[in-house]
Coordinates of C-alpha atoms and ligand atoms in Angstrom, one line a residue:
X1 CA 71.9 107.3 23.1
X2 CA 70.4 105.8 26.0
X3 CA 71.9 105.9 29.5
X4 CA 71.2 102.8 31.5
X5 CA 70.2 102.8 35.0
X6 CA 69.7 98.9 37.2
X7 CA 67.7 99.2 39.5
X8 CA 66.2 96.0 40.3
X9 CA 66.5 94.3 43.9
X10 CA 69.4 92.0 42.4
X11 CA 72.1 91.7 40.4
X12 CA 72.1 95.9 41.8
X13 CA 74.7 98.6 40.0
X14 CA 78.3 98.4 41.4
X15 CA 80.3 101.6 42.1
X16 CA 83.1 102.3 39.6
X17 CA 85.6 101.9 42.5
X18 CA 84.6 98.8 43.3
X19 CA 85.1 98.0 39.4
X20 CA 87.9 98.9 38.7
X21 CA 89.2 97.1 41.9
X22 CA 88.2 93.8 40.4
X23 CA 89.8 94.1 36.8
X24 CA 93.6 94.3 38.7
X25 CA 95.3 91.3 37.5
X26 CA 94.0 87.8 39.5
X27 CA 96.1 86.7 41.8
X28 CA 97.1 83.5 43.3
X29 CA 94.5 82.7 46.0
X30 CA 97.6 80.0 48.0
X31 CA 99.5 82.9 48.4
X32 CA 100.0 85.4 51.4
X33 CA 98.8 88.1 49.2
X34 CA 95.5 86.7 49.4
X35 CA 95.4 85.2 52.9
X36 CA 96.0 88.9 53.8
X37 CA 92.4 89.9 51.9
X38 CA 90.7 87.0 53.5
X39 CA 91.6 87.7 56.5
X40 CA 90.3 91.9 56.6
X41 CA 87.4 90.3 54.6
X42 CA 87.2 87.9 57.7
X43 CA 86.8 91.0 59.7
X44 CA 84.7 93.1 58.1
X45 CA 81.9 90.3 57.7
X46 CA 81.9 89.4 61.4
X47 CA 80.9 93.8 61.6
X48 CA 78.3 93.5 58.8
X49 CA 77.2 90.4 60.2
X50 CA 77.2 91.3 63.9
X51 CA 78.4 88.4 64.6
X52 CA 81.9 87.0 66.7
X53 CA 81.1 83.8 64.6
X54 CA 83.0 82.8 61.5
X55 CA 81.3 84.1 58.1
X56 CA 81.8 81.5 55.1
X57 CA 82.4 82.5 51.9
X58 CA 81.0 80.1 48.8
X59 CA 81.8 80.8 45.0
X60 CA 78.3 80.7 44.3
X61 CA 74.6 82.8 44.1
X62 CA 72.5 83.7 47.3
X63 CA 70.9 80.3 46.5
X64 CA 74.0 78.1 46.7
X65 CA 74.3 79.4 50.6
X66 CA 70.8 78.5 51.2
X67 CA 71.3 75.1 49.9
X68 CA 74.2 75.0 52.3
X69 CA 72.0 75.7 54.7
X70 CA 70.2 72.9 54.4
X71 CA 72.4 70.2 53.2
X72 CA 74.6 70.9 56.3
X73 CA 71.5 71.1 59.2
X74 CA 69.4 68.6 58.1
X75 CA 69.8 65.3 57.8
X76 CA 67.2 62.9 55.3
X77 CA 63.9 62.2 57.6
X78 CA 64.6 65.2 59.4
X79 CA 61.6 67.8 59.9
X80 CA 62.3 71.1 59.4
X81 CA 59.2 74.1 59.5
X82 CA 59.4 76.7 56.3
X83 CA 57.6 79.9 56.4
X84 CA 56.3 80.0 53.2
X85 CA 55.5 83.9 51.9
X86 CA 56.7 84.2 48.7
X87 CA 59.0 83.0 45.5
X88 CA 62.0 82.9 48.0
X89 CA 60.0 80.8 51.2
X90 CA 58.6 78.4 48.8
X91 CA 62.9 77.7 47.6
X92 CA 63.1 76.8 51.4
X93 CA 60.2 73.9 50.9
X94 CA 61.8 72.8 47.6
X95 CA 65.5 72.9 49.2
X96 CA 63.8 70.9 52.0
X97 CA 62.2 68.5 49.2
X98 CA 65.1 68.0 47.7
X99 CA 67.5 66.9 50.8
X100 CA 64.8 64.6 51.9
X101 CA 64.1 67.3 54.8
X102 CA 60.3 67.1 55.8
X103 CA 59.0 70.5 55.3
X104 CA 56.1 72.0 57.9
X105 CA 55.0 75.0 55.5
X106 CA 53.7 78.2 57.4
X107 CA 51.9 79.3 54.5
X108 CA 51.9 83.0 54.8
X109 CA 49.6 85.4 52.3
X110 CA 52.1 86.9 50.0
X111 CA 52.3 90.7 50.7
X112 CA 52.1 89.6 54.9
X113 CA 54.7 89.0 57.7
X114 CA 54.3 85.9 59.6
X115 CA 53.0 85.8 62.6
X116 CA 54.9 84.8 65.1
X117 CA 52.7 82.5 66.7
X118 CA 51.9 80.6 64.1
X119 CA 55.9 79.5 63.8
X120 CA 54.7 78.9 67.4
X121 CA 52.0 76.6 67.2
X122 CA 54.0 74.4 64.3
X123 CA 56.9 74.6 66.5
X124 CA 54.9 72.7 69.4
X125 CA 53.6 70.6 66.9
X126 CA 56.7 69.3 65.8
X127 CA 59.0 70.1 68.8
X128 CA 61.6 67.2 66.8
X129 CA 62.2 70.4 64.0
X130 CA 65.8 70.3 63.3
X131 CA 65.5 73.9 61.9
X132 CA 63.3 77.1 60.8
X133 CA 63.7 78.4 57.4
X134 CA 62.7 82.2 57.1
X135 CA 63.1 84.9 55.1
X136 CA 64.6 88.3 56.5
X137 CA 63.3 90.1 53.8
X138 CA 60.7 88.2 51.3
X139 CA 62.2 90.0 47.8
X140 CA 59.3 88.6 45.5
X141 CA 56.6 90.8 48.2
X142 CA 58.8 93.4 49.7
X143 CA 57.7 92.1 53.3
X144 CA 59.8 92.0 56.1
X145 CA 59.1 89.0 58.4
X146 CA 59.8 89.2 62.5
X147 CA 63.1 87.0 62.5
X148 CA 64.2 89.0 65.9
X149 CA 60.7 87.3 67.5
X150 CA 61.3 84.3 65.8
X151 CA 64.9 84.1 67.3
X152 CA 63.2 84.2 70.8
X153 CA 61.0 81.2 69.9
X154 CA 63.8 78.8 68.5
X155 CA 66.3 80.2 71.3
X156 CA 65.0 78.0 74.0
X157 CA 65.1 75.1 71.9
X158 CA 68.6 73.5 72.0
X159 CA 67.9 71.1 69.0
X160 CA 66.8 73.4 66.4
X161 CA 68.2 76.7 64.6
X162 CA 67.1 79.8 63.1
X163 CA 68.2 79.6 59.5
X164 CA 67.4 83.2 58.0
X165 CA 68.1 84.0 54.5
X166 CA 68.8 88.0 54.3
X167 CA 69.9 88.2 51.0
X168 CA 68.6 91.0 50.5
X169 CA 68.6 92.4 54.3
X170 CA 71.7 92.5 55.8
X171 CA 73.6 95.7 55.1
X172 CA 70.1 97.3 53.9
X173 CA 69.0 97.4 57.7
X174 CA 69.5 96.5 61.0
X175 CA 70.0 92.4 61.5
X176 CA 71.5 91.3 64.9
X177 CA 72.8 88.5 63.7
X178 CA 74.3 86.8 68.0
X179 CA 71.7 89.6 70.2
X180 CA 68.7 88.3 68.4
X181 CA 69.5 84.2 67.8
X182 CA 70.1 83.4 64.3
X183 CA 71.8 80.9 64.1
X184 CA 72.6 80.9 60.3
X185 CA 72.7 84.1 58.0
X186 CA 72.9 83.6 54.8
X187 CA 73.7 86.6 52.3
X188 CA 74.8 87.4 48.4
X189 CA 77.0 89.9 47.1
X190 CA 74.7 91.3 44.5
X191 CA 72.1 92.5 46.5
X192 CA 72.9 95.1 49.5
X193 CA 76.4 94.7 48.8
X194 CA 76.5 96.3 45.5
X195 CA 78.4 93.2 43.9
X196 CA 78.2 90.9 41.2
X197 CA 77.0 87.6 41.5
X198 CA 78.5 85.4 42.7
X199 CA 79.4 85.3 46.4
X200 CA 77.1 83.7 48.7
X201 CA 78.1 84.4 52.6
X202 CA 76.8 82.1 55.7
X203 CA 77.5 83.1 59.2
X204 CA 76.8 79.8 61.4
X205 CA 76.3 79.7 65.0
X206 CA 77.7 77.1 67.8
X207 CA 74.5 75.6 67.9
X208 CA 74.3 75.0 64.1
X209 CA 77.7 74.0 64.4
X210 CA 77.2 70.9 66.4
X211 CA 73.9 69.8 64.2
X212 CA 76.5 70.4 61.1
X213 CA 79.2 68.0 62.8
X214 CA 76.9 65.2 63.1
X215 CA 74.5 65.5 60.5
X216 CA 74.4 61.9 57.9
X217 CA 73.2 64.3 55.1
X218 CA 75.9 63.7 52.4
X219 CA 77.9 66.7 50.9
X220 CA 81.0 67.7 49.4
X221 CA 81.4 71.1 47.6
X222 CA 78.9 72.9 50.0
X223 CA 80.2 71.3 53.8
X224 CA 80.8 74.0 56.4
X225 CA 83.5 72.3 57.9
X226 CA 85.8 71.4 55.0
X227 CA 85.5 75.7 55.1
X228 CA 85.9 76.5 58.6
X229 CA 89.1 74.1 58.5
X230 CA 90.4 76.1 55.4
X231 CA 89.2 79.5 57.1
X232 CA 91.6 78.2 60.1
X233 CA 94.4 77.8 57.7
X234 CA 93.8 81.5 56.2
X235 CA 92.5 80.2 52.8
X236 CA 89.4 78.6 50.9
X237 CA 89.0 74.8 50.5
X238 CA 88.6 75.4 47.1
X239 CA 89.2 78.1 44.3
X240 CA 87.4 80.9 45.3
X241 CA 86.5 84.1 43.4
X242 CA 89.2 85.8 43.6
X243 CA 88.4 88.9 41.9
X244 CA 84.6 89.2 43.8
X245 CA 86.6 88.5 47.2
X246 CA 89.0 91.4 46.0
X247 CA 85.6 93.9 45.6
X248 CA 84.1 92.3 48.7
X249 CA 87.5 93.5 50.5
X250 CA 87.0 97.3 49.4
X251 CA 83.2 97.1 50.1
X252 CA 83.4 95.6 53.7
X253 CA 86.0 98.6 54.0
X254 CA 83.4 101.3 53.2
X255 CA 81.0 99.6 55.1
X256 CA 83.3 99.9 58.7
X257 CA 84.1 103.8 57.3
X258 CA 80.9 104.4 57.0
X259 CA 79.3 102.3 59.8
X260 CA 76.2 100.2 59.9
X261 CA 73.8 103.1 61.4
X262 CA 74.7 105.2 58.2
X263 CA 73.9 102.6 55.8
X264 CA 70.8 101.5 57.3
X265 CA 69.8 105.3 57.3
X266 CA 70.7 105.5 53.7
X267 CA 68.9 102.8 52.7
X268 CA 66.0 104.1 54.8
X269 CA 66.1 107.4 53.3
X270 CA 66.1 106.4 49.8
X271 CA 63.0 104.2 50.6
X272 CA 60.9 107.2 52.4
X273 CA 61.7 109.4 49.6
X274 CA 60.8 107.0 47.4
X275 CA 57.1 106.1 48.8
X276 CA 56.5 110.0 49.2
X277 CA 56.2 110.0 45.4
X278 CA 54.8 106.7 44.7
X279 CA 51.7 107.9 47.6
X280 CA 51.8 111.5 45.6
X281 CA 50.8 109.4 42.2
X282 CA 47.3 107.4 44.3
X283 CA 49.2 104.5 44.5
X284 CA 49.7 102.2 47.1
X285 CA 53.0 99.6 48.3
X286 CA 51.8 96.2 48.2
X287 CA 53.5 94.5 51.4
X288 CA 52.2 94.5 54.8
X289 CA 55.7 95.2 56.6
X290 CA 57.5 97.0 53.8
X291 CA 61.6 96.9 53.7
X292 CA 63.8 99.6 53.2
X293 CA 65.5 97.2 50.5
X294 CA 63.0 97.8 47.6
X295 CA 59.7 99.7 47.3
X296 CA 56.9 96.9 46.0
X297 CA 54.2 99.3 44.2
X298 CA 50.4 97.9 43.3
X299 CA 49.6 98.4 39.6
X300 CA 46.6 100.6 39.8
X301 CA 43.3 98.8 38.5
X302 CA 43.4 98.2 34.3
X303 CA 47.4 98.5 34.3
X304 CA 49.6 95.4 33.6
X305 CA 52.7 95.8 36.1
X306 CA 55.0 93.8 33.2
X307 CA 54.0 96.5 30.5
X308 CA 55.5 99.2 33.2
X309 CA 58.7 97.3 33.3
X310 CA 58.8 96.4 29.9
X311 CA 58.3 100.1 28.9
X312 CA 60.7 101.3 31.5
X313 CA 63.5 98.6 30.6
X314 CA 63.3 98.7 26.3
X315 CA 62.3 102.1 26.0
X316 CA 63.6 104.2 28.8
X317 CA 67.0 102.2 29.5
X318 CA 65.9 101.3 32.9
X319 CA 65.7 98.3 34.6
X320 CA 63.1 97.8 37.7
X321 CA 61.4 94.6 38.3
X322 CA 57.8 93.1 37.9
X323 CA 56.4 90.3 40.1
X324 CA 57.3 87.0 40.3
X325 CA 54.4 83.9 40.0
X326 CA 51.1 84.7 41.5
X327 CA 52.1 88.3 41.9
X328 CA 53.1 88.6 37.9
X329 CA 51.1 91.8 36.4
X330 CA 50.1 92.8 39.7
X331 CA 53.3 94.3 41.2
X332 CA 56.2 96.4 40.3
X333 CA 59.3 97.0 42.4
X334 CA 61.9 99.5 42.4
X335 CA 65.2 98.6 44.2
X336 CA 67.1 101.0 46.8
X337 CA 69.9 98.4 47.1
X338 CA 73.5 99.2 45.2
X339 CA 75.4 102.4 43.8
X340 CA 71.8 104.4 44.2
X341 CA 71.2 107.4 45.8
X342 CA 68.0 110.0 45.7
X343 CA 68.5 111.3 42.5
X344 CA 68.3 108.0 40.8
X345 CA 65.1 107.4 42.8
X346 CA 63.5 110.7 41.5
X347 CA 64.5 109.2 37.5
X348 CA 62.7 106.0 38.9
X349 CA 59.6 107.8 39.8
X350 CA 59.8 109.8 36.7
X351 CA 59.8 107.0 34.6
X352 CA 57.1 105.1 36.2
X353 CA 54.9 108.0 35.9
X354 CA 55.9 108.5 32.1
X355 CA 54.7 105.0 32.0
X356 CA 51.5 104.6 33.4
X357 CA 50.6 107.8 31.3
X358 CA 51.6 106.3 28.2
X359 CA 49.7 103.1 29.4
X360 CA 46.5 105.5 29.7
X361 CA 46.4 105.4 33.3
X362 CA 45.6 108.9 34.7
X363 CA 48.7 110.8 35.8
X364 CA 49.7 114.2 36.6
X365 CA 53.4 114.2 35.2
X366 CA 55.4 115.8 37.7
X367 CA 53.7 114.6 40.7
X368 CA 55.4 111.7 42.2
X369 CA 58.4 113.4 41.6
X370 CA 57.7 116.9 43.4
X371 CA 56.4 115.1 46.4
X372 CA 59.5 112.6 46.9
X373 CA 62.0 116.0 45.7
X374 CA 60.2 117.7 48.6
X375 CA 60.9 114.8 50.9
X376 CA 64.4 114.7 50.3
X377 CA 64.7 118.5 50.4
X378 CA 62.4 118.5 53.9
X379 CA 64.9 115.8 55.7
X380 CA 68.2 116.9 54.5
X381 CA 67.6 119.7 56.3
Ligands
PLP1 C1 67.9 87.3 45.5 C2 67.4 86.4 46.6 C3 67.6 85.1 46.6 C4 68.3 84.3 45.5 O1 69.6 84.6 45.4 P1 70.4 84.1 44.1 O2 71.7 84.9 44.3 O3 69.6 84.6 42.9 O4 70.6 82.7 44.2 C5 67.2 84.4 47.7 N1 66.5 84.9 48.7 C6 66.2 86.3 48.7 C7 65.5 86.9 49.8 C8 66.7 87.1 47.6 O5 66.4 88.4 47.6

């Protein structure tokens, strides 16, 4: 008799609209009906975006659009500079590795942004750098790294791109995808969006356009312009997901209802709230720059982060998520991203305070939760 609740930063809960949308019967994707969906979907990406560029769509996970990424800018023997933070910069370097790119790592502490200069300095190092591979939002640390200043750097530069992976960013808070430079925005539908997997959406600039035309690198399923062709002609160059597109349609449409500022503040909300109990319970977020898209909490001293989400996920029904590599045992996080609002974050804190008391670790029960209820009650006023 358990009711389940996801709440990790990816795959995220999906709203029973959005559902129910995508169990209609599939239809064919050469067909007006669908060229129609493609083309409002076509629409409401270039607004989540903020973008006038074209947004491709790839049947595939967040990763598949990163690999894109690469396999389109670079070419073998190219140099390209990573900034390496976390679980999700280090899959830059080993994209990189694995096209033949040259990667100049920026290793960055995980829990910190990068500094700026320092993309900077390896920059003027290697002023031949076809491209920069960031993060928006490092998931594995909850840091959010300065892509706007990092825009400014590679702006000038009229050989290399920005390439920023927001998986998890876009649609949790603000990303200017044409004011602030970045030249290639790669997103997934089961983060912010409040998808399944499966999707994986790049927006690429002019610039990046013309290193894509006459890059050597080889590629077939994943090239940019056997889809901007297809996008031309209203369709995909291959089967795409139908059914995903078909949710992606409705969401995008909630998304312009709604509008960008009111999402962002959502997500914002539910992330304040959130940190008003986890502060109330002595405990303290573990990234430098936190994002609104997940709260990343320190196990206290003498606790094992994995027994807190292993107690929450087989005997409270709910799923949060641990850390990832170095930051195993260490970490827990708590997603805001998906069909979430504040009253899921107040079972959230509940259970991790249920937890760490049945772990032993000195808790007043009720704490975190009063403080964060108090929040909420304090701004909705
Ligand atoms: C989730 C995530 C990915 C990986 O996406 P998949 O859909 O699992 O391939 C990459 N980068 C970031 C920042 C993410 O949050």
């Amino acid at each position: 008799m358990r009711k389940r609740y996801l709440m990790a930063p990816g795959p995220v809960a999906v709203a029973p609209d959005v559902l129910l949308k995508m169990a209609e019967p599939i239809i064919h994707h050469r067909s007006p009906q669908f060229s129609a969906i493609l083309e409002e979907v076509r629409g409401g990406l270039k607004y989540l975006f903020q973008t006038r560029n074209d947004v491709l769509v790839l049947a595939s996970s967040g990763t598949g659009g990163m690999e894109a990424s690469v396999a389109n800018l670079c070419a073998p023997g190219d140099t390209a500079v990573v900034v390496r933070g976390g679980k999700f910069g280090e899959r830059w370097a080993e994209l990189c590795e694995a096209y033949g790119v040259r990667a100049v790592n920026v290793d960055v502490a995980w829990g910190r942004a990068v500094d700026p200069a320092d993309v900077a300095a390896a920059l003027e190092a290697h002023p031949e750098a076809r491209a920069v591979f960031v993060q928006a939002h490092e998931t594995s640390t909850g840091v959010k790294h300065p892509v706007e200043a990092l825009g400014e750097l590679v702006r000038p530069r009229p050989e290399t791109v920005l390439v920023v992976d927001a998986i998890s960013a876009l649609g949790v808070y603000d990303i200017r995808t044409d004011d602030w430079g970045l030249d290639v925005v790669v997103t997934g539908s089961q983060k912010s969006l409040g998808l399944p997997p499966g999707l994986a959406m790049v927006s690429v600039s002019e610039k990046a356009w013309a290193l894509a035309e006459r890059s050597t690198q080889p590629r077939y399923y994943f090239d940019f312009r056997r889809e901007r062709k297809a996008l031309g002609r209203r369709t995909t160059a291959f089967t795409p997901a139908v059914s995903l597109i078909i949710g992606l349609e409705r969401v995008l449409a909630r998304v312009r209802e709604v509008g960008l500022p009111a999402l962002f503040a959502h997500h914002r909300r539910l992330a304040e709230g959130t940190r008003a109990g986890v502060r109330a319970l002595g405990l303290s977020l573990f990234p430098e720059a936190p994002s609104e898209a997940v709260t990343v909490i320190r196990a206290p001293e003498g606790i094992d982060g994995q027994e807190v989400v292993k107690l929450l996920r087989e005997e409270y029904g709910i799923t949060i998520a641990g850390g990832q590599a170095q930051a195993k045992g260490k970490i827990f996080r708590i997603s805001h991203m998906g069909h979430l609002d504040e009253w899921d974050m107040l079972v959230a804190l509940a259970a991790v305070e249920r937890a760490l008391h049945r772990l032993g670790h000195p808790v007043e029960l009720g704490r975190g939760v009063a403080a964060a209820e108090a929040w909420f009650a304090g701004a909705a006023a």
